[in-house]
XYZ file of C-alpha atoms in Angstrom:
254
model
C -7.153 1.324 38.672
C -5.125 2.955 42.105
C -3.807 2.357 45.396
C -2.876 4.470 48.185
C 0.421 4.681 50.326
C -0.011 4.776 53.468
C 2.703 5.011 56.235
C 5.136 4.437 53.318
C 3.411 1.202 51.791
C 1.054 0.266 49.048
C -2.540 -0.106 50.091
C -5.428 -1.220 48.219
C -9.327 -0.466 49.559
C -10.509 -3.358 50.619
C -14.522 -2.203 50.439
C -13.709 -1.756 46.927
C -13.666 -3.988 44.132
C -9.646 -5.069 43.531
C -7.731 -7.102 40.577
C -4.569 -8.930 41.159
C -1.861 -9.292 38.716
C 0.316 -12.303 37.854
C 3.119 -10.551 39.798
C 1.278 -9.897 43.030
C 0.292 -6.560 42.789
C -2.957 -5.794 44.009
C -5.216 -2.567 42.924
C -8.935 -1.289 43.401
C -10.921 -0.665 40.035
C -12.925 2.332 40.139
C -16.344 1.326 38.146
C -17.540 4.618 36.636
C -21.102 5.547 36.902
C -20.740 9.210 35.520
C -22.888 10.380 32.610
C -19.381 11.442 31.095
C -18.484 7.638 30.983
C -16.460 6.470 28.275
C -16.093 2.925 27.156
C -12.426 3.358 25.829
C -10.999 4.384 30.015
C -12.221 0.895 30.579
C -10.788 -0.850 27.431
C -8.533 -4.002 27.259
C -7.355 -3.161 23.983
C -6.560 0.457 25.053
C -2.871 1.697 24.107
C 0.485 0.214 24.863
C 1.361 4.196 25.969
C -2.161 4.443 28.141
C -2.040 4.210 31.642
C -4.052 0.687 31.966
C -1.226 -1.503 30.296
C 1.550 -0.097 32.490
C -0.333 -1.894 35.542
C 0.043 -5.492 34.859
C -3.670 -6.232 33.910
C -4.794 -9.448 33.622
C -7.109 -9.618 30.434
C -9.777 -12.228 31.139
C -10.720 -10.620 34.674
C -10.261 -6.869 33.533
C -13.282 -7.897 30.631
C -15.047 -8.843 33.090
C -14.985 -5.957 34.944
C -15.647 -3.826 31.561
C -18.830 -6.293 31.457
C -19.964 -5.601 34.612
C -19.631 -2.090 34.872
C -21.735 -1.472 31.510
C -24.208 -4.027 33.153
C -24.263 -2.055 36.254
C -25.265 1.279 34.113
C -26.530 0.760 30.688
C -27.296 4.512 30.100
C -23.497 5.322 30.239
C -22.943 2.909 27.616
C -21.934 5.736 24.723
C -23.267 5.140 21.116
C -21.728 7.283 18.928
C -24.166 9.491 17.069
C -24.550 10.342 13.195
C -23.399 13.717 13.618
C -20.722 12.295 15.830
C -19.372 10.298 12.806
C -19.841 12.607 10.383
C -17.724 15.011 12.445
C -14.958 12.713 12.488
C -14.717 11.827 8.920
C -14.519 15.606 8.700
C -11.498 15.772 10.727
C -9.877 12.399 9.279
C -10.335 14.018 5.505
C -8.854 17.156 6.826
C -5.874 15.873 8.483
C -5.419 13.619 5.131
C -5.546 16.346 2.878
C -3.639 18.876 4.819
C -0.589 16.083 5.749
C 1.906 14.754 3.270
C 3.856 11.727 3.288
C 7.005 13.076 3.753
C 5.702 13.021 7.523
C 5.470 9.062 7.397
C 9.513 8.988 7.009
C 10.533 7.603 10.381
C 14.166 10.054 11.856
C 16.078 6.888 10.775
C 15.872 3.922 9.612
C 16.711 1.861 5.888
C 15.219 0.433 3.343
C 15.351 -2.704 1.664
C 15.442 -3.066 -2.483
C 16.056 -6.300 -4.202
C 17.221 -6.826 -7.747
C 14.720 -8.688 -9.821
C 17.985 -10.934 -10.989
C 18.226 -11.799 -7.366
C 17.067 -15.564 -6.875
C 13.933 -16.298 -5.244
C 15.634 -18.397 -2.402
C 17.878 -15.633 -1.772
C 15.917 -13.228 -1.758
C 13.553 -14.923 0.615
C 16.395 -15.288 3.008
C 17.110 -11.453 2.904
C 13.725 -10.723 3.861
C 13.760 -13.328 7.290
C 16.982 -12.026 8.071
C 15.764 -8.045 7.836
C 12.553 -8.750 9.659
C 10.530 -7.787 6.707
C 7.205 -8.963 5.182
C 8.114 -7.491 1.441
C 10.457 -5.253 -0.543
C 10.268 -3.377 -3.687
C 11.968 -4.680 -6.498
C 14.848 -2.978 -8.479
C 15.396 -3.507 -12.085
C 18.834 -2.493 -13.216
C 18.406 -2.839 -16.752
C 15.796 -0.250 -16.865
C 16.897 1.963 -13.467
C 13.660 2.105 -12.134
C 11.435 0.167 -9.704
C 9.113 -2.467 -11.490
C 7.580 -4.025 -8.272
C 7.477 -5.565 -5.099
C 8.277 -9.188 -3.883
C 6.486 -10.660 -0.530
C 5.659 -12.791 1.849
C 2.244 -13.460 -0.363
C 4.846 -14.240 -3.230
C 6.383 -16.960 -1.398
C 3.016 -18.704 -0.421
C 2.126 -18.963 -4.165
C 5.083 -20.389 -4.687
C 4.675 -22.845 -2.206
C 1.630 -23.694 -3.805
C 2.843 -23.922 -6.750
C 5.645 -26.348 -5.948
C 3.061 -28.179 -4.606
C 0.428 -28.531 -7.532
C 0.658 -31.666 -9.635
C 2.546 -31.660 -12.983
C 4.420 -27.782 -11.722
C 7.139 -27.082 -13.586
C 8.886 -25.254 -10.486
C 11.173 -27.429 -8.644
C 12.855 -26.699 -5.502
C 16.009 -27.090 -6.986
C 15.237 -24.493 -9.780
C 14.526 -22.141 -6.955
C 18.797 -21.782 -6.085
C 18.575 -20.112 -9.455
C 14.928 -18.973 -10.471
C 15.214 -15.663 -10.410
C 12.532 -13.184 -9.395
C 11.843 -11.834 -12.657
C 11.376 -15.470 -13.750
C 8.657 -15.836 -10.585
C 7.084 -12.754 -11.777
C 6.331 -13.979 -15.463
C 5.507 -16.906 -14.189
C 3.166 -15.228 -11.835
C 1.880 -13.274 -14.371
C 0.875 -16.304 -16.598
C -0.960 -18.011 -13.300
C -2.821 -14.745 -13.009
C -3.729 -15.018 -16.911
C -4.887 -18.842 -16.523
C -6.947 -18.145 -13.077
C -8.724 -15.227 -14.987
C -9.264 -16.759 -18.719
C -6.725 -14.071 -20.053
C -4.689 -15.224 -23.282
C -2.409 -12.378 -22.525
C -2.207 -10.708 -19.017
C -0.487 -7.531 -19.079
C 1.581 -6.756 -15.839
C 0.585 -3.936 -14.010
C 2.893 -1.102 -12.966
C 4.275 -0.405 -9.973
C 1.787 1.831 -7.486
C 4.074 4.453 -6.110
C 3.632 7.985 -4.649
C 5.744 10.611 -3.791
C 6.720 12.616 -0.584
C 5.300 15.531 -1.566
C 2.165 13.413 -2.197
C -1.015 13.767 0.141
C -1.828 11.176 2.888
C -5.176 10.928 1.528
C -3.314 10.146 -1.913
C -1.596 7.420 -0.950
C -4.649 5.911 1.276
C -6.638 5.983 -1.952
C -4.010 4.299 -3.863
C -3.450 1.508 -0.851
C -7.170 0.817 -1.154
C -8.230 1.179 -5.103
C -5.387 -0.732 -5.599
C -5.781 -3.451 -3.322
C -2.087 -3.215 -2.220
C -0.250 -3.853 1.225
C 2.191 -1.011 0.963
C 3.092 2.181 -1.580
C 6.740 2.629 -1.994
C 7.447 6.886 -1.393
C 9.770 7.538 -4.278
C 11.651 11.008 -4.964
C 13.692 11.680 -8.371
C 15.424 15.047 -8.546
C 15.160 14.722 -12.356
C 12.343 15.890 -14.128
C 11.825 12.552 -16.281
C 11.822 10.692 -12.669
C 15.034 9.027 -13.582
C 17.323 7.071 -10.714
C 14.311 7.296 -7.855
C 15.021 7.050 -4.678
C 13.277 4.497 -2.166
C 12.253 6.872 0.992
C 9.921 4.465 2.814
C 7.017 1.962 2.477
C 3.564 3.327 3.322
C 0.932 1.471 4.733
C -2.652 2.010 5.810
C -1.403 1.049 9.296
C 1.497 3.514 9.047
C -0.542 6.325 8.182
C -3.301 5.626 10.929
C -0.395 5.967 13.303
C 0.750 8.909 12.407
């Protein structure tokens, strides 16, 4: 999208197609016939930092005008070749093996632990007030992080509070703790999968010095949201301390 000044004021070209915003602003869309097209210039979705979304676009017509540009010449429309791809997982492997996540730490920030003696209510609270989806989980008793308590948690126990003949009450929950939620958690998990007796996983962790294609593969073999970045000074990994939580999304950022 542009305009021109002229004399001092904003001009649109009038022979050209034009989009108008919700706040009045009028500019001409340039549809791109080159061969060097490419279908992410003309992208609603394109970056909050790109030059599109700074311009006030208005979604609904701009897709149209994505439509009818490809329309207008299907041979620019790109498909991305074999070799293509293949050179890209090449570049994505390299930057994940050559990039630790020490690089995921944010200049500042915090991080939020909870104590598993913490109850569920409370804790629940903690995590609306902080803006956060989940939290690892601090054991005291055995100075080490056993787990991590979310937003998924608290849906189960919804459901569970809901399910005929529960033994959960709401009331229980000013003083279930989240240890308590967890056993009983783990014995749901044991009944769903025919299991006399489940055995609770540990916690999946990494550490700074870890690889980002280290903690990727633990995010997806283990089917987790998040991997907590731990770093003990101590040589038996005694009193860790929580650096950040990693996240597929977190890593595709950086």
């Amino acid at each position: 999208q542009y305009k021109f000044v002229v004399d001092g004021e904003w001009r649109h070209d009038e022979r050209q197609p034009f989009i108008s915003s919700n706040f009045g602003t009028v500019n001409t869309i340039l549809l791109t016939r080159d061969s060097d097209y490419h279908p992410a210039i003309l992208s609603p979705q394109v970056s909050s930092s790109g030059p599109v979304s700074s311009m006030d676009v208005d979604n609904e017509v701009f897709q149209s005008v994505v439509l009818v540009s490809e329309a207008m010449s299907p041979e620019c429309s790109m498909m991305i070749s074999d070799a293509d791809l293949e050179i890209s997982r090449q570049r994505v492997a390299l930057f994940l093996s050559t990039h630790i996540a020490y690089e995921l730490l944010p200049e500042s920030g915090k991080v939020i632990a909870l104590d598993v003696e913490l109850p569920v209510k409370q804790a629940f609270h903690i995590l609306h007030e902080q803006g956060i989806s989940m939290a690892p989980l601090w054991d005291f008793s055995k100075g080490k992080f056993v787990g991590v308590l979310s937003a998924h948690d608290f849906i189960l126990i919804m459901k569970e509070l809901g399910r005929h003949g529960s033994n959960l009450t709401e009331e229980e929950l000013e003083t279930h703790t989240i240890s308590a939620w967890k056993e009983v958690k783990l014995y749901l998990n044991s009944q769903a999968n025919g299991l006399a007796n489940a055995v609770s996983r540990g916690l999946i962790h990494a550490g700074p010095d870890d690889s980002l294609k280290e903690v990727t593969l633990k995010i997806l073999q283990n089917g987790v949201a998040t991997v907590p970045i731990l770093h003990s000074s101590s040589t038996d990994s005694s009193n860790p301390h929580l650096l950040h939580l990693a996240s597929l999304s977190g890593i595709l950022k950086c």
